[in-house]
């Protein structure tokens, strides 16, 4: 029991296979759907098939008579008509926020919104009876196009708000004193023949997070505390918000996030079904369970992205960027999600990216439509921003006739310029864009591929080669609480940790970061093993249960390691400090003479020493310990970061486009990411791979399509085309490490990097292949049909005769295909 | 009600089920085999993949009664005497899973693939697991794991189930 780590064999940086895999590869898992307390009743939701309609009647009688049915309830039946789900981010003081009901009463505002629930003894009986609930609707005009919705005279989603614009948030570096005035920069560029102005409109299509585990909730009202199991990323926030929403005392409410099958931001909400399960479980005094079908998940769980970006960049003809103006419209959907309105605002700080831009202005208007609401999706605002800046940098390079990488290098922050305060006031602590870029270009054979591209262009090869570039940085480690306060966010950004030194030498570590696939149990064990000098195997990471881990702010925004991991380090430092006092006492030495290394407390200059586990046992026995201290090594810490961390990277894609069919093939993908010090290279690599797949999927495969009635037409895995293994190549991913200077581990975060960088790399590559044909833009996803159409249009050929199927992803321009606004299957 | 007699992970069962009961619901809700997961409702995701009479099937697209007289192996039945199947080991070693929700199906499909093709190249692995979706890994390490397991399983390793045994409450 006194095994300590081998001196010098640090866990940090070791490619440990993951601890958590043992249960996941054997089926010994406990996802929420596996939890069914005795006597559980099952809830099914009756959902509106219409996007916008007045409910004129609900006939529950047939459903109430169906076998196994315990009750059929509307909002009125449950007395929850005035309950509204929380939005924690009023981005402006005058933000307009409609009540987001648990069940619609009066008016439905998106297709998929719940109007009633059926509770029955089995899932099948609940679903069968839900089919029997007759709801009469008087259709209203759907509001689908965010630009039209924001215009005067538009049909209002929430007439009582008087507008479809929820809020307009602006940042102007001239006004903030962090840079010049963009209006001046644009005026100067327009009147100066030695400058250029490039204006483009980009579209961030609507995506569906599509975590593999559909959401599920179980609420057990028996016992002293109400217990909720939920497939959530945010058990702590969910607990607090349930209290705020329903008035259940926080101390009487326990939330458990057991094994959670992915989230990607999609499980960051506080959702109607969770609250309904609480209300009904309390009403009936029985456990109530809801688990959604995949189709329900696609329809009713929040979506992501969905922005229109109007970007203006100004530069001198020598390539020096002089100003950047960004105007966004962001589709909120029908209501505001928990953090939805803040998602595009997070992007405000990232449009300037890795570049030195002297004048910057960002304006975003959040708009209501009658669609599923949008909220965080992997990267949350930062992929959208990175796409905008990296696309416009390529457009500027084309305008100036410059190599796009060379133009980026001319404008980015040089390695010797760190720490660097950007035009929006963030201080980037460290980075080395030159190193990551140089390595990426060598791995990629940039020069060789440019030669091949030239050859294919010259020979008129029907398969053209494009080289797609994306550089990026992101603000990770959400977040310094004071910064969140300045942005009016409804919580802090700290994280909590506790360490319990058990009598038998094992170590329990409690974290408020709630994992759902990231590998916290392994990475955090490695950190603690190093900090305390105990074996990796002896560390147990506990999380995801508010009674075990009472304090925390959960997992999102690449925060677990850079905030939660540092809280663990701080708690470990306290453990060591306490142990040192007891060691000095037991070794009859002055505390000043005690050294701690690799789990051993020794008296300087002697061979006398005790292992940390011996100290833990001595504290447990408490027969002999110093005066004036408690007999315990256990320690808590809360870490609130002073700054974000800023990982960065350079991503390169070789794209082949068949100009006869429009088919896009990703031939080669190379990225070099600087994520600071690496705790576990295996996990880092996995995060990058998965992030790349999601970012590439946005560029090439995925879009939530609505027809003109506001119906989601591809709300299943049949037609919302998640990439399969056969759709993706292997990636060449590397890391370089410039340690972060803002935390003691020098780590930066890696959860979102791949998703942020890859989307513009792919689209820039597609366009790079097609520019000689006159193609200037292809909207995402760059499906064969869209690429082919872009080629035909650039060549002056008609495409109007071509059959269009809006039921396929990528078939329409954004959400509605202008060639087929009726949205009919042809 | 219809009767189904089936061997699952080496144990014989006989149960009355509603004729519409899907195999995956029977496995999870009647037999407690909750290691097999449900990720969609259109048989696209493959999370529920099990072996039925030695072939991989998506257990959401098989009725429980169709398995009558058959032998089912789930993710819970492939380790032997506490020793993991080589594909399970490879998934761990190669970091072929993150949230782990696709993993039971992905492992069962990979075992089936290696039964048909003991030494697949990357393209063959990608085609072979095309019916199983993963949102976390980007598939690269899954491909690596399948190829790594293929090397370990040479020669002659197999994923046959153990001889069935009866337990109380089974028949």
Short mmCIF file of C-alpha atoms in Angstrom, two decimals, chain A residues 18 21 24-25 27 33 124 128 208-210 212-213 261-262 264 293-295 377 516-517 682 686-687 689-690 693-694 702 717-718 723-725 728-731, chain B residues 20 28 34-35 37-42 44-45 75-76 84 88 92-93 95 97-99 101 103 107 122 126-127 129-130 133 135-141 144:
data_model
loop_
_atom_site.label_atom_id
_atom_site.label_comp_id
_atom_site.label_asym_id
_atom_site.label_seq_id
_atom_site.Cartn_x
_atom_site.Cartn_y
_atom_site.Cartn_z
CA UNK A 18 -8.30 4.76 -21.43
CA UNK A 21 -13.04 1.73 -21.98
CA UNK A 24 -17.70 0.53 -22.68
CA UNK A 25 -16.18 -2.32 -24.70
CA UNK A 27 -21.43 -3.62 -22.54
CA UNK A 33 -32.07 4.27 -21.00
CA UNK A 124 -45.07 0.98 -26.48
CA UNK A 128 -49.47 3.95 -29.27
CA UNK A 208 -27.88 18.79 -36.13
CA UNK A 209 -25.45 17.74 -33.39
CA UNK A 210 -26.48 14.09 -33.74
CA UNK A 212 -25.13 8.86 -30.88
CA UNK A 213 -27.08 8.35 -27.66
CA UNK A 261 -23.19 8.95 -25.20
CA UNK A 262 -21.80 12.12 -26.69
CA UNK A 264 -21.07 18.08 -28.77
CA UNK A 293 -36.44 8.23 -30.76
CA UNK A 294 -33.76 9.37 -33.15
CA UNK A 295 -36.34 11.14 -35.30
CA UNK A 377 -22.80 22.82 -31.24
CA UNK A 516 -19.51 12.27 -21.97
CA UNK A 517 -16.82 10.62 -24.04
CA UNK A 682 -3.83 9.20 -27.67
CA UNK A 686 -8.83 11.07 -30.96
CA UNK A 687 -10.31 14.48 -30.24
CA UNK A 689 -9.89 13.03 -35.56
CA UNK A 690 -13.46 13.33 -34.36
CA UNK A 693 -14.91 14.46 -39.12
CA UNK A 694 -17.59 16.83 -37.82
CA UNK A 702 -24.79 17.80 -43.52
CA UNK A 717 -30.35 9.11 -40.20
CA UNK A 718 -31.60 7.98 -43.61
CA UNK A 723 -20.47 10.54 -42.66
CA UNK A 724 -19.75 6.84 -42.37
CA UNK A 725 -16.29 5.28 -42.30
CA UNK A 728 -13.79 9.79 -44.85
CA UNK A 729 -10.06 9.26 -45.39
CA UNK A 730 -7.39 8.81 -42.75
CA UNK A 731 -5.99 12.11 -41.57
CA UNK B 20 -44.19 -6.97 -32.66
CA UNK B 28 -32.62 -5.17 -23.36
CA UNK B 34 -28.49 -3.46 -21.85
CA UNK B 35 -25.00 -3.52 -23.31
CA UNK B 37 -27.84 -0.06 -27.46
CA UNK B 38 -30.44 1.72 -29.57
CA UNK B 39 -29.23 4.77 -31.48
CA UNK B 40 -31.81 5.32 -34.18
CA UNK B 41 -35.18 4.25 -35.51
CA UNK B 42 -34.30 3.65 -39.14
CA UNK B 44 -28.93 3.24 -40.02
CA UNK B 45 -26.68 3.59 -36.97
CA UNK B 75 -21.27 -7.52 -26.76
CA UNK B 76 -21.72 -9.03 -23.31
CA UNK B 84 -11.42 -9.86 -23.70
CA UNK B 88 -12.31 -5.53 -27.69
CA UNK B 92 -9.03 -0.12 -26.11
CA UNK B 93 -5.40 -0.11 -27.23
CA UNK B 95 -8.42 4.42 -28.72
CA UNK B 97 -13.95 4.75 -28.87
CA UNK B 98 -14.82 7.92 -27.04
CA UNK B 99 -18.37 8.07 -25.73
CA UNK B 101 -22.27 4.38 -27.57
CA UNK B 103 -18.91 0.68 -29.64
CA UNK B 107 -17.22 -4.29 -32.22
CA UNK B 122 -8.15 0.08 -44.92
CA UNK B 126 -14.19 1.24 -44.07
CA UNK B 127 -16.63 -0.46 -46.42
CA UNK B 129 -18.26 -0.97 -41.07
CA UNK B 130 -20.12 1.50 -43.27
CA UNK B 133 -22.19 5.26 -37.42
CA UNK B 135 -19.93 10.61 -34.15
CA UNK B 136 -16.85 10.80 -31.92
CA UNK B 137 -13.82 9.17 -33.48
CA UNK B 138 -13.78 10.09 -37.16
CA UNK B 139 -13.38 6.30 -37.64
CA UNK B 140 -9.60 6.42 -38.10
CA UNK B 141 -8.77 4.65 -34.87
CA UNK B 144 -6.68 0.93 -36.94
#
